[in-house]
PDB file of N, CA and C in Angstrom:
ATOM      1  N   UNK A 223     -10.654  12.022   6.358  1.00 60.00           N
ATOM      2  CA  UNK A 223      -9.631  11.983   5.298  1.00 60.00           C
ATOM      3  C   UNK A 223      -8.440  11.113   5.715  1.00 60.00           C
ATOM      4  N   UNK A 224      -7.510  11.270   7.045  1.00 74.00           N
ATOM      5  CA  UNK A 224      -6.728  10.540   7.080  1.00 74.00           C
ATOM      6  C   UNK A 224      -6.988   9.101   7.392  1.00 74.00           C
ATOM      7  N   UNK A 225      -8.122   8.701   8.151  1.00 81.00           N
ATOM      8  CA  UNK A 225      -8.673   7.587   8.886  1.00 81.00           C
ATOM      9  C   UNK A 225      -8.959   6.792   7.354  1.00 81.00           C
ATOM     10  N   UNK A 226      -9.554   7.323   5.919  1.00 80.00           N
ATOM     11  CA  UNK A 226      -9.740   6.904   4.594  1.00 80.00           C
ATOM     12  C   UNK A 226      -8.526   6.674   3.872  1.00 80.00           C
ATOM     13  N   UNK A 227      -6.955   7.777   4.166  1.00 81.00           N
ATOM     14  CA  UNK A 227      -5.792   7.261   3.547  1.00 81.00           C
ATOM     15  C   UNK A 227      -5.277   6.335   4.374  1.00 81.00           C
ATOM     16  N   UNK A 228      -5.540   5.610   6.037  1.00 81.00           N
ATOM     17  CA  UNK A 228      -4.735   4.721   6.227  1.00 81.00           C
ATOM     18  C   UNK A 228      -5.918   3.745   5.929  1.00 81.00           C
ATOM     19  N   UNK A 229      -7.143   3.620   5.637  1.00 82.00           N
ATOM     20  CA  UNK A 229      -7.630   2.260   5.271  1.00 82.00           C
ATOM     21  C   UNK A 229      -7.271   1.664   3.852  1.00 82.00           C
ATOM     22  N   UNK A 230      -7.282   3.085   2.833  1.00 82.00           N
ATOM     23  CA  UNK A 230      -6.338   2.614   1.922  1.00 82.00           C
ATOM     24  C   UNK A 230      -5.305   2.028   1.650  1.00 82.00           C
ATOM     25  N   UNK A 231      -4.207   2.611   2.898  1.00 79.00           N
ATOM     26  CA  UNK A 231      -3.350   2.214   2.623  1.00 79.00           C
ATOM     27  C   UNK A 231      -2.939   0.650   3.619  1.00 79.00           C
ATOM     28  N   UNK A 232      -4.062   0.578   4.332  1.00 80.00           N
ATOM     29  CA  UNK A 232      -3.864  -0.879   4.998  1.00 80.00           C
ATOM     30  C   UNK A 232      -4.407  -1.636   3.712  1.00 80.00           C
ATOM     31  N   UNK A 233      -4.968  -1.267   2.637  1.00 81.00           N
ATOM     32  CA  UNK A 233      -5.298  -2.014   1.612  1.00 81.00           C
ATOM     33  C   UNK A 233      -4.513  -3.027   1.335  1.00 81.00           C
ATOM     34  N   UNK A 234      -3.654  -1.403   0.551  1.00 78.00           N
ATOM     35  CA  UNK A 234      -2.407  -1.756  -0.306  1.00 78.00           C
ATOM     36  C   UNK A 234      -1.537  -2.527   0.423  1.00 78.00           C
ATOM     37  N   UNK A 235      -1.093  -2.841   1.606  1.00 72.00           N
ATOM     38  CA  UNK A 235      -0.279  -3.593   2.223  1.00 72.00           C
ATOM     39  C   UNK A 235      -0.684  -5.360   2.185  1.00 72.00           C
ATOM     40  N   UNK A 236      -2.216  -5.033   2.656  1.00 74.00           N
ATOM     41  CA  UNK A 236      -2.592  -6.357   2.604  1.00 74.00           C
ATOM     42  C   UNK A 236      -2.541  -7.468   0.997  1.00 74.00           C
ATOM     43  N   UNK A 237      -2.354  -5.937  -0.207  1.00 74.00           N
ATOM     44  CA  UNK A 237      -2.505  -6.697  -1.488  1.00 74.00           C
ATOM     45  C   UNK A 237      -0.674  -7.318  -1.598  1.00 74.00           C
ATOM     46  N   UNK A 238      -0.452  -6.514  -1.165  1.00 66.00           N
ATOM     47  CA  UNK A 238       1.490  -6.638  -0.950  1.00 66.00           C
ATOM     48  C   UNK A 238       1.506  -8.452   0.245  1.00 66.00           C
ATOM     49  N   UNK A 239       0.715  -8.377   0.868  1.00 60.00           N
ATOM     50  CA  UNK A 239       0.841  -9.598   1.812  1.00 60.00           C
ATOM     51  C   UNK A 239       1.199 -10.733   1.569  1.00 60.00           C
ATOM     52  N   UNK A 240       0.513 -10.508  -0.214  1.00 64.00           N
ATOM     53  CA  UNK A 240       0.373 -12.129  -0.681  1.00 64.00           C
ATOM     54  C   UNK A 240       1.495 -12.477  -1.254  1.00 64.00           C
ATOM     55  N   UNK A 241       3.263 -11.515  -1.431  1.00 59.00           N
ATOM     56  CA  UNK A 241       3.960 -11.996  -2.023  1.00 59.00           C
ATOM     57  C   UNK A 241       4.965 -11.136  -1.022  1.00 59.00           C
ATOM     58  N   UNK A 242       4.453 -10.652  -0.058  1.00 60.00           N
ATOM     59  CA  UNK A 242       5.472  -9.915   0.677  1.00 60.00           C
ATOM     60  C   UNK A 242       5.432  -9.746   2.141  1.00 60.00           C
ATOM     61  N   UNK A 243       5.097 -11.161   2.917  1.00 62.00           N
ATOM     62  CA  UNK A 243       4.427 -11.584   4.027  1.00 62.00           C
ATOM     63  C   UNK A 243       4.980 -10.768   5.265  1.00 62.00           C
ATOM     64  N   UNK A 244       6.729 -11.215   5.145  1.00 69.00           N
ATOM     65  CA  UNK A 244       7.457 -10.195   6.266  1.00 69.00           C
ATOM     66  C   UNK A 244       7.338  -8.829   6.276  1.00 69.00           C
ATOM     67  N   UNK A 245       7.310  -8.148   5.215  1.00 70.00           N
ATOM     68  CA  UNK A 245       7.358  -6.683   5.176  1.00 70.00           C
ATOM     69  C   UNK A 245       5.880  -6.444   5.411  1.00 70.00           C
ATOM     70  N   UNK A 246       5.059  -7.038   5.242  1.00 68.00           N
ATOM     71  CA  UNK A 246       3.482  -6.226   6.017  1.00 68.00           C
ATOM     72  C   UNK A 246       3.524  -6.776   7.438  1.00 68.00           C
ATOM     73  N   UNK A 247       4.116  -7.163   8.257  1.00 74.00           N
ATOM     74  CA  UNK A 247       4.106  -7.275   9.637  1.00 74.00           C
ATOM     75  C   UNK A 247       5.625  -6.704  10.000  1.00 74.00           C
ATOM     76  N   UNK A 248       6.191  -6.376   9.333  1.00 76.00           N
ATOM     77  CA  UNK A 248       7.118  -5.182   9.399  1.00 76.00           C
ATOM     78  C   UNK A 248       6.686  -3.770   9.662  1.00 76.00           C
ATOM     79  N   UNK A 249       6.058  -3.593   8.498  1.00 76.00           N
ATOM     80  CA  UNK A 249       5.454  -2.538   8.759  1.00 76.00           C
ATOM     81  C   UNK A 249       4.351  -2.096  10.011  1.00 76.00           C
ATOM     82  N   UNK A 250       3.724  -3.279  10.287  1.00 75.00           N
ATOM     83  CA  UNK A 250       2.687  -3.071  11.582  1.00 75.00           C
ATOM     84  C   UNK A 250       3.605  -2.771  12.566  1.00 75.00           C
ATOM     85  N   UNK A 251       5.012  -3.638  12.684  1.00 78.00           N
ATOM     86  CA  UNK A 251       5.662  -3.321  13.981  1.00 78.00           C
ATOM     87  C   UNK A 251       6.105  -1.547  14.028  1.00 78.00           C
ATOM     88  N   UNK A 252       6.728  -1.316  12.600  1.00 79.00           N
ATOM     89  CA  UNK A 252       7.015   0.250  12.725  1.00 79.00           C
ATOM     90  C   UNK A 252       5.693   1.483  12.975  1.00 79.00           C
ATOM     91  N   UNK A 253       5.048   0.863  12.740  1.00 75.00           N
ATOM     92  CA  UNK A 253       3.474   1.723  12.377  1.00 75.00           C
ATOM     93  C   UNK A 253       2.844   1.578  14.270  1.00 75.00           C
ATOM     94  N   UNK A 254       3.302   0.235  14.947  1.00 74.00           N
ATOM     95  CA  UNK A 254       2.904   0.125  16.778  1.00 74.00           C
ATOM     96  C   UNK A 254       4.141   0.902  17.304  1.00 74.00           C
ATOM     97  N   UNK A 255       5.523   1.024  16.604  1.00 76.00           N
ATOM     98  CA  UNK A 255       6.278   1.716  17.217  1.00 76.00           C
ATOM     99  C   UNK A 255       6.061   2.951  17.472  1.00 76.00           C
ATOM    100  N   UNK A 256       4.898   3.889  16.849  1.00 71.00           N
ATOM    101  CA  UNK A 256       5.191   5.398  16.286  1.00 71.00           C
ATOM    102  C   UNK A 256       3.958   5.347  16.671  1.00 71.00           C
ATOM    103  N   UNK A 257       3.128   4.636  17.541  1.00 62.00           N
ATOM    104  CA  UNK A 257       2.008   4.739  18.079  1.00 62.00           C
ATOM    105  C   UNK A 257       1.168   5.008  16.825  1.00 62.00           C
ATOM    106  N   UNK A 258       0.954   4.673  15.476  1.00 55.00           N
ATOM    107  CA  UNK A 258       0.371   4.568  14.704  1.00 55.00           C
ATOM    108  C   UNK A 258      -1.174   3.695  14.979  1.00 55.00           C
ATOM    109  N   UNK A 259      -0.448   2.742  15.331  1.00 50.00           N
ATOM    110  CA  UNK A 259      -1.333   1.745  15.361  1.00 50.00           C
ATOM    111  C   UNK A 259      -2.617   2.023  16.491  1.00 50.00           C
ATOM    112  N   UNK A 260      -2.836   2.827  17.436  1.00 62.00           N
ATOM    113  CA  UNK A 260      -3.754   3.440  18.244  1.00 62.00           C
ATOM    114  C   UNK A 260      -4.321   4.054  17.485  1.00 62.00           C
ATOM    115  N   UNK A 261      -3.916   5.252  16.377  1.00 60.00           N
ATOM    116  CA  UNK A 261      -4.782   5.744  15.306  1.00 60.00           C
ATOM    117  C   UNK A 261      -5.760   4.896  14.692  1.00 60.00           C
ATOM    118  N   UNK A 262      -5.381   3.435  14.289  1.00 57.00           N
ATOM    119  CA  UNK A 262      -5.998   3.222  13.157  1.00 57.00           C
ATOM    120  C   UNK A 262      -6.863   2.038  13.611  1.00 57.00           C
ATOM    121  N   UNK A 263      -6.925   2.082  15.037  1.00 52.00           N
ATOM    122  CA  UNK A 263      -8.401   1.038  15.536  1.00 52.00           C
ATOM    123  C   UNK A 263      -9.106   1.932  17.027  1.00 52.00           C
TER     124      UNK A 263
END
């Protein structure tokens, strides 16, 4: 379930990418800050 809401929601970021380039590698940096980012690979 959660491993399915963050692929979702890496979706939605990536659809955001195409007009909102800084804020989806914004978000990766806050998401590696909070050790997120070990979750989701």
């Amino acid at each position: 379930m959660v491993t399915l809401f963050k692929w979702k929601l890496s979706f939605f970021f990536l659809q955001l990418d195409q007009n909102h380039h800084s804020f989806f590698f914004l978000f990766l940096a806050l998401a590696s800050k909070k050790n997120l980012f070990k979750l989701t690979h």
